[in-house]
Amino acid sequence: MHTVFGPVPSRRFGRSLGVDVIPKKLCSMDCVYCEVGRTTMRDIIRKEYIPTSWILRELALRLALRPPIDCVTFSGSGEPTLHAGLGHMICMVKGMTDVPVVVLTNGSLLWKEDVRQDLLAADIVSPSLDAVSEDIFRRVDRPHPRLSAVQVIDGMCKFRKEFKGTYLLEMLFVSGINDGDEEVLRLRDAAKRIAPDKIQVNTILRPPAESWAKPVDHERLLKIRDMLGPMAEIIAPTSLKAGVPSMNMSQDDVLALLRRRAMTVDEIAEAANIDRQAAETTLAVLRVAGLATLVDFGGRQYFDATRD
């Protein structure tokens, strides 16, 4: 099992080496827009789901190759704060590399003191807040029954008071669900309480868990950004630094990327440091083996790992 993947081009953080500390689709939520697919195990109990020593060993081996990266990011197939060893892993990674350590989280467990303590050593923490109204929260994020929007927001506010690093609040908008003016204004007011360094506005860009979940058009996204205020920005398209080489990846490495998110041929070629024809060949082999599928979304073709 690959727990370390990439480097992959990130729209927010540059070239990111990903660390996946949770089994696929174990999460506290089942968001309709999730690019990994539907959650198969929904929980809020923290455990050492994958041995911490195993993850750190794989990460140390990968970092020893001195990959050209801008950050190490805890993210991937599920909610990383569910792993009970997350805090220890963050501290260990900071001893292995000088690049920033990033944690991408849905923010649902920040009401837990031990989760907040674990995240204090990170350089950048980016939780997601998609709704304030309880009914919309349950429609778009489909959280564990013991979670509420009020509880999640309160946890984010508490963490802001304790965390000294960069705090980025992401908001993802789904057409017809959480993009109405009233909900956007509620999100604006919640963000004022949370006081992040930035609000990063996003919409669906890859095949989502639910085919009926649709992205917000760019014009509407611009209006939402303006309604949220001067701290808000729309996340720009991926742009890798010119002249920075990637690592040559094996077929298994490419499949590890696809298990985390669907990607186009060009994205695979860039991430794997291979030409387009080689990327097409690798993806064709994975398709013939039944390990990858081709998905049309938004007028583009994406390759995705075959989902159970």
Tab-separated table of N, CA and C in Angstrom, residues 68-233:
chain	number	residue	atom	x	y	z
A	68	PRO	N	12.078	17.159	-5.861
A	68	PRO	CA	11.875	18.609	-5.966
A	68	PRO	C	10.459	18.977	-5.549
A	69	ILE	N	10.288	19.341	-4.288
A	69	ILE	CA	8.956	19.604	-3.758
A	69	ILE	C	8.909	20.967	-3.077
A	70	ASP	N	7.684	21.505	-3.007
A	70	ASP	CA	7.451	22.776	-2.313
A	70	ASP	C	6.854	22.572	-0.931
A	71	CYS	N	6.301	21.388	-0.684
A	71	CYS	CA	5.685	21.106	0.617
A	71	CYS	C	5.427	19.614	0.755
A	72	VAL	N	5.188	19.185	1.987
A	72	VAL	CA	4.681	17.846	2.291
A	72	VAL	C	3.268	18.036	2.808
A	73	THR	N	2.314	17.331	2.197
A	73	THR	CA	0.903	17.559	2.510
A	73	THR	C	0.230	16.295	3.023
A	74	PHE	N	-0.352	16.394	4.222
A	74	PHE	CA	-1.172	15.300	4.746
A	74	PHE	C	-2.577	15.475	4.178
A	75	SER	N	-2.962	14.552	3.328
A	75	SER	CA	-4.273	14.596	2.666
A	75	SER	C	-4.504	13.219	2.067
A	76	GLY	N	-5.331	13.141	1.032
A	76	GLY	CA	-5.450	11.875	0.317
A	76	GLY	C	-6.834	11.293	0.297
A	77	SER	N	-6.956	10.021	0.731
A	77	SER	CA	-8.176	9.252	0.508
A	77	SER	C	-9.248	9.431	1.568
A	78	GLY	N	-8.883	9.994	2.705
A	78	GLY	CA	-9.844	10.162	3.787
A	78	GLY	C	-9.472	11.360	4.637
A	79	GLU	N	-10.056	11.466	5.820
A	79	GLU	CA	-9.814	12.607	6.706
A	79	GLU	C	-8.572	12.363	7.572
A	80	PRO	N	-7.480	13.103	7.355
A	80	PRO	CA	-6.219	12.809	8.053
A	80	PRO	C	-6.267	12.975	9.562
A	81	THR	N	-7.129	13.851	10.078
A	81	THR	CA	-7.160	14.057	11.532
A	81	THR	C	-7.770	12.863	12.268
A	82	LEU	N	-8.299	11.882	11.539
A	82	LEU	CA	-8.778	10.661	12.184
A	82	LEU	C	-7.622	9.781	12.655
A	83	HIS	N	-6.414	10.018	12.135
A	83	HIS	CA	-5.264	9.203	12.538
A	83	HIS	C	-4.714	9.715	13.869
A	84	ALA	N	-4.643	8.828	14.848
A	84	ALA	CA	-4.230	9.224	16.200
A	84	ALA	C	-2.753	9.599	16.275
A	85	GLY	N	-1.966	9.213	15.270
A	85	GLY	CA	-0.548	9.528	15.293
A	85	GLY	C	-0.177	10.735	14.456
A	86	LEU	N	-1.154	11.524	14.035
A	86	LEU	CA	-0.891	12.628	13.126
A	86	LEU	C	0.092	13.642	13.703
A	87	GLY	N	-0.078	14.019	14.945
A	87	GLY	CA	0.792	15.018	15.550
A	87	GLY	C	2.245	14.562	15.570
A	88	HIS	N	2.473	13.314	15.940
A	88	HIS	CA	3.835	12.764	15.958
A	88	HIS	C	4.430	12.761	14.558
A	89	MET	N	3.619	12.392	13.560
A	89	MET	CA	4.113	12.357	12.184
A	89	MET	C	4.489	13.745	11.687
A	90	ILE	N	3.682	14.747	12.009
A	90	ILE	CA	4.004	16.119	11.597
A	90	ILE	C	5.353	16.541	12.183
A	91	CYS	N	5.561	16.266	13.458
A	91	CYS	CA	6.822	16.640	14.104
A	91	CYS	C	8.007	15.903	13.490
A	92	MET	N	7.832	14.635	13.182
A	92	MET	CA	8.912	13.853	12.585
A	92	MET	C	9.248	14.356	11.180
A	93	VAL	N	8.226	14.684	10.398
A	93	VAL	CA	8.456	15.184	9.041
A	93	VAL	C	9.245	16.484	9.078
A	94	LYS	N	8.946	17.332	10.033
A	94	LYS	CA	9.652	18.611	10.128
A	94	LYS	C	11.137	18.414	10.443
A	95	GLY	N	11.486	17.253	10.992
A	95	GLY	CA	12.882	16.931	11.206
A	95	GLY	C	13.553	16.313	9.988
A	96	MET	N	12.751	15.935	8.991
A	96	MET	CA	13.279	15.304	7.779
A	96	MET	C	13.486	16.279	6.633
A	97	THR	N	12.772	17.391	6.634
A	97	THR	CA	12.801	18.311	5.502
A	97	THR	C	12.563	19.740	5.973
A	98	ASP	N	13.020	20.698	5.169
A	98	ASP	CA	12.829	22.109	5.497
A	98	ASP	C	11.588	22.704	4.828
A	99	VAL	N	10.921	21.946	3.933
A	99	VAL	CA	9.753	22.500	3.251
A	99	VAL	C	8.563	22.521	4.214
A	100	PRO	N	7.593	23.403	3.978
A	100	PRO	CA	6.439	23.492	4.880
A	100	PRO	C	5.628	22.192	4.934
A	101	VAL	N	5.068	21.938	6.092
A	101	VAL	CA	4.150	20.812	6.279
A	101	VAL	C	2.728	21.354	6.260
A	102	VAL	N	1.910	20.802	5.358
A	102	VAL	CA	0.541	21.255	5.142
A	102	VAL	C	-0.423	20.147	5.568
A	103	VAL	N	-1.526	20.515	6.189
A	103	VAL	CA	-2.590	19.554	6.483
A	103	VAL	C	-3.881	20.058	5.850
A	104	LEU	N	-4.447	19.244	4.960
A	104	LEU	CA	-5.754	19.528	4.376
A	104	LEU	C	-6.785	18.716	5.137
A	105	THR	N	-7.765	19.381	5.712
A	105	THR	CA	-8.747	18.724	6.552
A	105	THR	C	-10.136	19.274	6.285
A	106	ASN	N	-11.152	18.446	6.509
A	106	ASN	CA	-12.513	18.982	6.396
A	106	ASN	C	-12.902	19.796	7.629
A	107	GLY	N	-12.022	19.824	8.622
A	107	GLY	CA	-12.245	20.663	9.797
A	107	GLY	C	-13.268	20.145	10.784
A	108	SER	N	-13.801	18.963	10.517
A	108	SER	CA	-14.927	18.475	11.312
A	108	SER	C	-14.551	18.056	12.727
A	109	LEU	N	-13.255	17.820	12.984
A	109	LEU	CA	-12.839	17.331	14.303
A	109	LEU	C	-12.059	18.363	15.111
A	110	LEU	N	-12.057	19.609	14.656
A	110	LEU	CA	-11.301	20.639	15.373
A	110	LEU	C	-11.907	20.995	16.722
A	111	TRP	N	-13.108	20.524	17.003
A	111	TRP	CA	-13.687	20.704	18.335
A	111	TRP	C	-13.008	19.795	19.363
A	112	LYS	N	-12.237	18.810	18.889
A	112	LYS	CA	-11.519	17.900	19.785
A	112	LYS	C	-10.172	18.527	20.146
A	113	GLU	N	-9.894	18.630	21.414
A	113	GLU	CA	-8.656	19.271	21.859
A	113	GLU	C	-7.425	18.531	21.358
A	114	ASP	N	-7.459	17.192	21.338
A	114	ASP	CA	-6.283	16.443	20.905
A	114	ASP	C	-5.996	16.661	19.421
A	115	VAL	N	-7.037	16.862	18.620
A	115	VAL	CA	-6.835	17.156	17.199
A	115	VAL	C	-6.165	18.513	17.039
A	116	ARG	N	-6.663	19.506	17.757
A	116	ARG	CA	-6.060	20.848	17.676
A	116	ARG	C	-4.599	20.816	18.105
A	117	GLN	N	-4.297	20.085	19.165
A	117	GLN	CA	-2.921	19.986	19.639
A	117	GLN	C	-2.027	19.333	18.587
A	118	ASP	N	-2.529	18.306	17.925
A	118	ASP	CA	-1.743	17.615	16.902
A	118	ASP	C	-1.389	18.527	15.735
A	119	LEU	N	-2.269	19.450	15.413
A	119	LEU	CA	-2.070	20.299	14.232
A	119	LEU	C	-1.210	21.528	14.503
A	120	LEU	N	-0.906	21.809	15.761
A	120	LEU	CA	-0.176	23.037	16.083
A	120	LEU	C	1.222	23.082	15.471
A	121	ALA	N	1.818	21.905	15.229
A	121	ALA	CA	3.181	21.876	14.696
A	121	ALA	C	3.219	22.084	13.185
A	122	ALA	N	2.089	22.018	12.503
A	122	ALA	CA	2.052	22.201	11.054
A	122	ALA	C	2.345	23.654	10.691
A	123	ASP	N	2.812	23.857	9.461
A	123	ASP	CA	3.062	25.215	8.981
A	123	ASP	C	1.809	25.840	8.379
A	124	ILE	N	1.029	25.017	7.691
A	124	ILE	CA	-0.197	25.488	7.046
A	124	ILE	C	-1.301	24.482	7.339
A	125	VAL	N	-2.432	24.963	7.798
A	125	VAL	CA	-3.615	24.115	7.989
A	125	VAL	C	-4.755	24.729	7.195
A	126	SER	N	-5.423	23.897	6.396
A	126	SER	CA	-6.508	24.382	5.544
A	126	SER	C	-7.756	23.532	5.751
A	127	PRO	N	-8.667	23.998	6.630
A	127	PRO	CA	-9.944	23.308	6.791
A	127	PRO	C	-10.957	23.803	5.760
A	128	SER	N	-12.009	23.023	5.584
A	128	SER	CA	-13.069	23.380	4.634
A	128	SER	C	-14.345	23.730	5.384
A	129	LEU	N	-15.019	24.748	4.910
A	129	LEU	CA	-16.334	25.113	5.437
A	129	LEU	C	-17.247	25.385	4.248
A	130	ASP	N	-18.235	24.517	4.056
A	130	ASP	CA	-19.088	24.605	2.874
A	130	ASP	C	-20.496	25.113	3.183
A	131	ALA	N	-20.866	25.144	4.450
A	131	ALA	CA	-22.222	25.575	4.795
A	131	ALA	C	-22.296	25.944	6.268
A	132	VAL	N	-23.246	26.808	6.576
A	132	VAL	CA	-23.531	27.210	7.951
A	132	VAL	C	-24.901	26.687	8.367
A	133	SER	N	-25.872	26.784	7.477
A	133	SER	CA	-27.211	26.260	7.748
A	133	SER	C	-27.147	24.746	7.886
A	134	GLU	N	-27.790	24.228	8.927
A	134	GLU	CA	-27.691	22.794	9.208
A	134	GLU	C	-28.221	21.936	8.058
A	135	ASP	N	-29.317	22.356	7.430
A	135	ASP	CA	-29.871	21.539	6.349
A	135	ASP	C	-28.946	21.516	5.135
A	136	ILE	N	-28.342	22.650	4.819
A	136	ILE	CA	-27.427	22.701	3.673
A	136	ILE	C	-26.137	21.946	3.999
A	137	PHE	N	-25.661	22.074	5.227
A	137	PHE	CA	-24.494	21.321	5.686
A	137	PHE	C	-24.709	19.825	5.470
A	138	ARG	N	-25.894	19.344	5.802
A	138	ARG	CA	-26.167	17.907	5.667
A	138	ARG	C	-26.367	17.504	4.211
A	139	ARG	N	-26.821	18.418	3.370
A	139	ARG	CA	-26.995	18.102	1.954
A	139	ARG	C	-25.679	18.048	1.198
A	140	VAL	N	-24.772	18.983	1.499
A	140	VAL	CA	-23.537	19.058	0.713
A	140	VAL	C	-22.410	18.201	1.304
A	141	ASP	N	-22.307	18.143	2.636
A	141	ASP	CA	-21.201	17.427	3.274
A	141	ASP	C	-21.594	16.054	3.822
A	142	ARG	N	-22.856	15.808	4.027
A	142	ARG	CA	-23.368	14.524	4.530
A	142	ARG	C	-22.489	13.998	5.677
A	143	PRO	N	-22.448	14.756	6.790
A	143	PRO	CA	-21.531	14.436	7.888
A	143	PRO	C	-21.994	13.246	8.720
A	144	HIS	N	-21.092	12.767	9.557
A	144	HIS	CA	-21.414	11.770	10.574
A	144	HIS	C	-22.565	12.312	11.414
A	145	PRO	N	-23.492	11.461	11.852
A	145	PRO	CA	-24.677	11.948	12.599
A	145	PRO	C	-24.357	12.749	13.848
A	146	ARG	N	-23.182	12.533	14.440
A	146	ARG	CA	-22.843	13.237	15.676
A	146	ARG	C	-22.218	14.605	15.431
A	147	LEU	N	-22.094	14.995	14.163
A	147	LEU	CA	-21.509	16.301	13.837
A	147	LEU	C	-22.593	17.307	13.486
A	148	SER	N	-22.337	18.570	13.800
A	148	SER	CA	-23.241	19.647	13.411
A	148	SER	C	-22.416	20.807	12.870
A	149	ALA	N	-23.054	21.668	12.099
A	149	ALA	CA	-22.361	22.831	11.542
A	149	ALA	C	-21.868	23.754	12.654
A	150	VAL	N	-22.684	23.964	13.669
A	150	VAL	CA	-22.293	24.829	14.798
A	150	VAL	C	-21.036	24.292	15.477
A	151	GLN	N	-21.008	22.992	15.703
A	151	GLN	CA	-19.871	22.338	16.350
A	151	GLN	C	-18.600	22.493	15.515
A	152	VAL	N	-18.718	22.299	14.213
A	152	VAL	CA	-17.567	22.412	13.314
A	152	VAL	C	-17.019	23.841	13.317
A	153	ILE	N	-17.904	24.822	13.216
A	153	ILE	CA	-17.471	26.227	13.195
A	153	ILE	C	-16.835	26.618	14.522
A	154	ASP	N	-17.418	26.185	15.623
A	154	ASP	CA	-16.826	26.479	16.934
A	154	ASP	C	-15.417	25.902	17.039
A	155	GLY	N	-15.213	24.700	16.511
A	155	GLY	CA	-13.886	24.093	16.534
A	155	GLY	C	-12.887	24.891	15.724
A	156	MET	N	-13.328	25.397	14.580
A	156	MET	CA	-12.451	26.218	13.743
A	156	MET	C	-12.069	27.515	14.453
A	157	CYS	N	-13.018	28.090	15.169
A	157	CYS	CA	-12.731	29.324	15.924
A	157	CYS	C	-11.720	29.063	17.039
A	158	LYS	N	-11.880	27.959	17.759
A	158	LYS	CA	-10.944	27.617	18.831
A	158	LYS	C	-9.538	27.409	18.279
A	159	PHE	N	-9.448	26.733	17.156
A	159	PHE	CA	-8.135	26.454	16.575
A	159	PHE	C	-7.436	27.741	16.149
A	160	ARG	N	-8.185	28.687	15.629
A	160	ARG	CA	-7.581	29.955	15.216
A	160	ARG	C	-6.884	30.640	16.388
A	161	LYS	N	-7.465	30.540	17.571
A	161	LYS	CA	-6.894	31.200	18.750
A	161	LYS	C	-5.588	30.544	19.190
A	162	GLU	N	-5.395	29.275	18.829
A	162	GLU	CA	-4.224	28.516	19.298
A	162	GLU	C	-3.124	28.384	18.241
A	163	PHE	N	-3.502	28.410	16.982
A	163	PHE	CA	-2.574	28.108	15.891
A	163	PHE	C	-1.821	29.354	15.445
A	164	LYS	N	-0.498	29.262	15.336
A	164	LYS	CA	0.343	30.403	14.958
A	164	LYS	C	0.776	30.352	13.490
A	165	GLY	N	0.462	29.270	12.794
A	165	GLY	CA	0.861	29.151	11.404
A	165	GLY	C	-0.133	29.802	10.453
A	166	THR	N	-0.057	29.443	9.179
A	166	THR	CA	-0.940	29.989	8.152
A	166	THR	C	-2.244	29.201	8.133
A	167	TYR	N	-3.353	29.918	8.249
A	167	TYR	CA	-4.683	29.308	8.376
A	167	TYR	C	-5.505	29.698	7.150
A	168	LEU	N	-5.752	28.730	6.281
A	168	LEU	CA	-6.469	28.971	5.030
A	168	LEU	C	-7.820	28.270	5.079
A	169	LEU	N	-8.883	29.025	4.945
A	169	LEU	CA	-10.230	28.464	4.994
A	169	LEU	C	-10.737	28.274	3.568
A	170	GLU	N	-10.969	27.025	3.189
A	170	GLU	CA	-11.473	26.738	1.846
A	170	GLU	C	-12.995	26.608	1.889
A	171	MET	N	-13.643	27.152	0.867
A	171	MET	CA	-15.087	26.998	0.691
A	171	MET	C	-15.337	26.477	-0.711
A	172	LEU	N	-16.012	25.332	-0.812
A	172	LEU	CA	-16.318	24.762	-2.124
A	172	LEU	C	-17.815	24.864	-2.386
A	173	PHE	N	-18.158	25.432	-3.523
A	173	PHE	CA	-19.555	25.698	-3.839
A	173	PHE	C	-20.078	24.745	-4.913
A	174	VAL	N	-21.265	24.209	-4.629
A	174	VAL	CA	-21.945	23.281	-5.532
A	174	VAL	C	-23.203	23.969	-6.033
A	175	SER	N	-23.371	23.981	-7.334
A	175	SER	CA	-24.504	24.696	-7.945
A	175	SER	C	-25.839	24.198	-7.407
A	176	GLY	N	-26.651	25.159	-6.957
A	176	GLY	CA	-27.997	24.836	-6.507
A	176	GLY	C	-28.090	24.322	-5.087
A	177	ILE	N	-26.971	24.219	-4.372
A	177	ILE	CA	-27.013	23.714	-2.988
A	177	ILE	C	-26.543	24.776	-2.002
A	178	ASN	N	-25.293	25.198	-2.095
A	178	ASN	CA	-24.766	26.138	-1.102
A	178	ASN	C	-24.286	27.446	-1.721
A	179	ASP	N	-24.740	27.738	-2.952
A	179	ASP	CA	-24.254	28.934	-3.652
A	179	ASP	C	-25.256	30.091	-3.672
A	180	GLY	N	-26.340	29.960	-2.915
A	180	GLY	CA	-27.320	31.047	-2.846
A	180	GLY	C	-26.804	32.213	-2.016
A	181	ASP	N	-27.334	33.399	-2.278
A	181	ASP	CA	-26.858	34.604	-1.591
A	181	ASP	C	-26.952	34.495	-0.075
A	182	GLU	N	-28.070	33.977	0.420
A	182	GLU	CA	-28.253	33.923	1.871
A	182	GLU	C	-27.193	33.047	2.532
A	183	GLU	N	-26.896	31.890	1.923
A	183	GLU	CA	-25.894	30.996	2.522
A	183	GLU	C	-24.498	31.582	2.394
A	184	VAL	N	-24.213	32.242	1.301
A	184	VAL	CA	-22.901	32.879	1.135
A	184	VAL	C	-22.689	33.938	2.214
A	185	LEU	N	-23.727	34.714	2.518
A	185	LEU	CA	-23.600	35.732	3.560
A	185	LEU	C	-23.423	35.095	4.939
A	186	ARG	N	-24.079	33.966	5.164
A	186	ARG	CA	-23.865	33.244	6.430
A	186	ARG	C	-22.418	32.750	6.521
A	187	LEU	N	-21.895	32.264	5.412
A	187	LEU	CA	-20.503	31.819	5.387
A	187	LEU	C	-19.554	32.990	5.628
A	188	ARG	N	-19.889	34.146	5.058
A	188	ARG	CA	-19.069	35.341	5.290
A	188	ARG	C	-19.017	35.672	6.778
A	189	ASP	N	-20.160	35.624	7.440
A	189	ASP	CA	-20.211	35.960	8.865
A	189	ASP	C	-19.453	34.920	9.694
A	190	ALA	N	-19.576	33.658	9.311
A	190	ALA	CA	-18.836	32.606	10.026
A	190	ALA	C	-17.339	32.798	9.851
A	191	ALA	N	-16.924	33.163	8.648
A	191	ALA	CA	-15.506	33.379	8.376
A	191	ALA	C	-14.957	34.541	9.202
A	192	LYS	N	-15.768	35.549	9.436
A	192	LYS	CA	-15.330	36.669	10.280
A	192	LYS	C	-15.015	36.182	11.695
A	193	ARG	N	-15.824	35.250	12.181
A	193	ARG	CA	-15.578	34.675	13.509
A	193	ARG	C	-14.326	33.807	13.521
A	194	ILE	N	-14.129	33.022	12.468
A	194	ILE	CA	-12.989	32.107	12.397
A	194	ILE	C	-11.690	32.870	12.196
A	195	ALA	N	-11.744	33.959	11.425
A	195	ALA	CA	-10.593	34.847	11.181
A	195	ALA	C	-9.404	34.141	10.546
A	196	PRO	N	-9.604	33.476	9.402
A	196	PRO	CA	-8.469	32.845	8.720
A	196	PRO	C	-7.576	33.899	8.071
A	197	ASP	N	-6.407	33.466	7.618
A	197	ASP	CA	-5.533	34.379	6.880
A	197	ASP	C	-6.088	34.668	5.496
A	198	LYS	N	-6.740	33.661	4.902
A	198	LYS	CA	-7.392	33.829	3.608
A	198	LYS	C	-8.596	32.909	3.526
A	199	ILE	N	-9.549	33.322	2.690
A	199	ILE	CA	-10.658	32.443	2.306
A	199	ILE	C	-10.402	32.039	0.858
A	200	GLN	N	-10.337	30.761	0.590
A	200	GLN	CA	-10.057	30.287	-0.758
A	200	GLN	C	-11.314	29.644	-1.346
A	201	VAL	N	-11.802	30.269	-2.411
A	201	VAL	CA	-13.085	29.896	-3.024
A	201	VAL	C	-12.851	28.883	-4.135
A	202	ASN	N	-13.659	27.839	-4.144
A	202	ASN	CA	-13.441	26.737	-5.070
A	202	ASN	C	-14.787	26.186	-5.536
A	203	THR	N	-14.752	25.394	-6.599
A	203	THR	CA	-15.936	24.664	-7.038
A	203	THR	C	-15.487	23.326	-7.589
A	204	ILE	N	-16.402	22.529	-8.075
A	204	ILE	CA	-16.074	21.187	-8.551
A	204	ILE	C	-15.295	21.283	-9.865
A	205	LEU	N	-14.108	20.669	-9.895
A	205	LEU	CA	-13.266	20.701	-11.089
A	205	LEU	C	-12.951	19.319	-11.635
A	206	ARG	N	-13.217	18.280	-10.846
A	206	ARG	CA	-12.965	16.901	-11.260
A	206	ARG	C	-14.212	16.065	-11.014
A	207	PRO	N	-14.293	14.878	-11.604
A	207	PRO	CA	-15.491	14.048	-11.408
A	207	PRO	C	-15.806	13.856	-9.930
A	208	PRO	N	-17.012	14.237	-9.499
A	208	PRO	CA	-17.373	14.162	-8.075
A	208	PRO	C	-17.962	12.812	-7.680
A	209	ALA	N	-18.158	12.650	-6.373
A	209	ALA	CA	-18.747	11.414	-5.863
A	209	ALA	C	-20.144	11.198	-6.430
A	210	GLU	N	-20.909	12.275	-6.567
A	210	GLU	CA	-22.267	12.194	-7.103
A	210	GLU	C	-22.322	12.881	-8.460
A	211	SER	N	-22.772	12.163	-9.464
A	211	SER	CA	-22.768	12.707	-10.825
A	211	SER	C	-23.688	13.909	-10.967
A	212	TRP	N	-24.670	14.029	-10.073
A	212	TRP	CA	-25.600	15.162	-10.160
A	212	TRP	C	-25.028	16.447	-9.537
A	213	ALA	N	-23.917	16.323	-8.823
A	213	ALA	CA	-23.285	17.509	-8.229
A	213	ALA	C	-22.576	18.294	-9.334
A	214	LYS	N	-22.949	19.566	-9.493
A	214	LYS	CA	-22.447	20.371	-10.608
A	214	LYS	C	-21.652	21.588	-10.102
A	215	PRO	N	-20.663	22.014	-10.876
A	215	PRO	CA	-19.881	23.189	-10.465
A	215	PRO	C	-20.656	24.487	-10.632
A	216	VAL	N	-20.240	25.502	-9.908
A	216	VAL	CA	-20.753	26.858	-10.059
A	216	VAL	C	-19.989	27.509	-11.212
A	217	ASP	N	-20.687	28.235	-12.079
A	217	ASP	CA	-19.985	28.851	-13.209
A	217	ASP	C	-19.079	29.986	-12.713
A	218	HIS	N	-18.125	30.368	-13.559
A	218	HIS	CA	-17.081	31.302	-13.130
A	218	HIS	C	-17.649	32.672	-12.755
A	219	GLU	N	-18.657	33.122	-13.482
A	219	GLU	CA	-19.248	34.427	-13.180
A	219	GLU	C	-19.855	34.439	-11.784
A	220	ARG	N	-20.552	33.352	-11.447
A	220	ARG	CA	-21.142	33.252	-10.117
A	220	ARG	C	-20.049	33.139	-9.048
A	221	LEU	N	-18.984	32.422	-9.368
A	221	LEU	CA	-17.890	32.273	-8.417
A	221	LEU	C	-17.238	33.628	-8.114
A	222	LEU	N	-17.137	34.470	-9.123
A	222	LEU	CA	-16.598	35.816	-8.919
A	222	LEU	C	-17.494	36.625	-7.983
A	223	LYS	N	-18.808	36.507	-8.174
A	223	LYS	CA	-19.736	37.233	-7.310
A	223	LYS	C	-19.640	36.732	-5.868
A	224	ILE	N	-19.532	35.408	-5.707
A	224	ILE	CA	-19.399	34.832	-4.368
A	224	ILE	C	-18.135	35.357	-3.695
A	225	ARG	N	-17.047	35.386	-4.447
A	225	ARG	CA	-15.796	35.919	-3.901
A	225	ARG	C	-15.982	37.350	-3.402
A	226	ASP	N	-16.645	38.165	-4.209
A	226	ASP	CA	-16.854	39.561	-3.829
A	226	ASP	C	-17.744	39.670	-2.595
A	227	MET	N	-18.749	38.803	-2.496
A	227	MET	CA	-19.640	38.824	-1.334
A	227	MET	C	-18.905	38.419	-0.059
A	228	LEU	N	-17.910	37.548	-0.181
A	228	LEU	CA	-17.174	37.086	0.992
A	228	LEU	C	-16.195	38.122	1.521
A	229	GLY	N	-15.841	39.094	0.691
A	229	GLY	CA	-14.997	40.184	1.171
A	229	GLY	C	-13.557	40.091	0.702
A	230	PRO	N	-12.745	41.053	1.127
A	230	PRO	CA	-11.380	41.195	0.608
A	230	PRO	C	-10.439	40.044	0.951
A	231	MET	N	-10.774	39.241	1.946
A	231	MET	CA	-9.917	38.108	2.289
A	231	MET	C	-10.103	36.933	1.343
A	232	ALA	N	-11.130	36.996	0.488
A	232	ALA	CA	-11.465	35.858	-0.371
A	232	ALA	C	-10.740	35.926	-1.704
A	233	GLU	N	-10.347	34.752	-2.200
A	233	GLU	CA	-9.719	34.629	-3.507
A	233	GLU	C	-10.165	33.327	-4.158
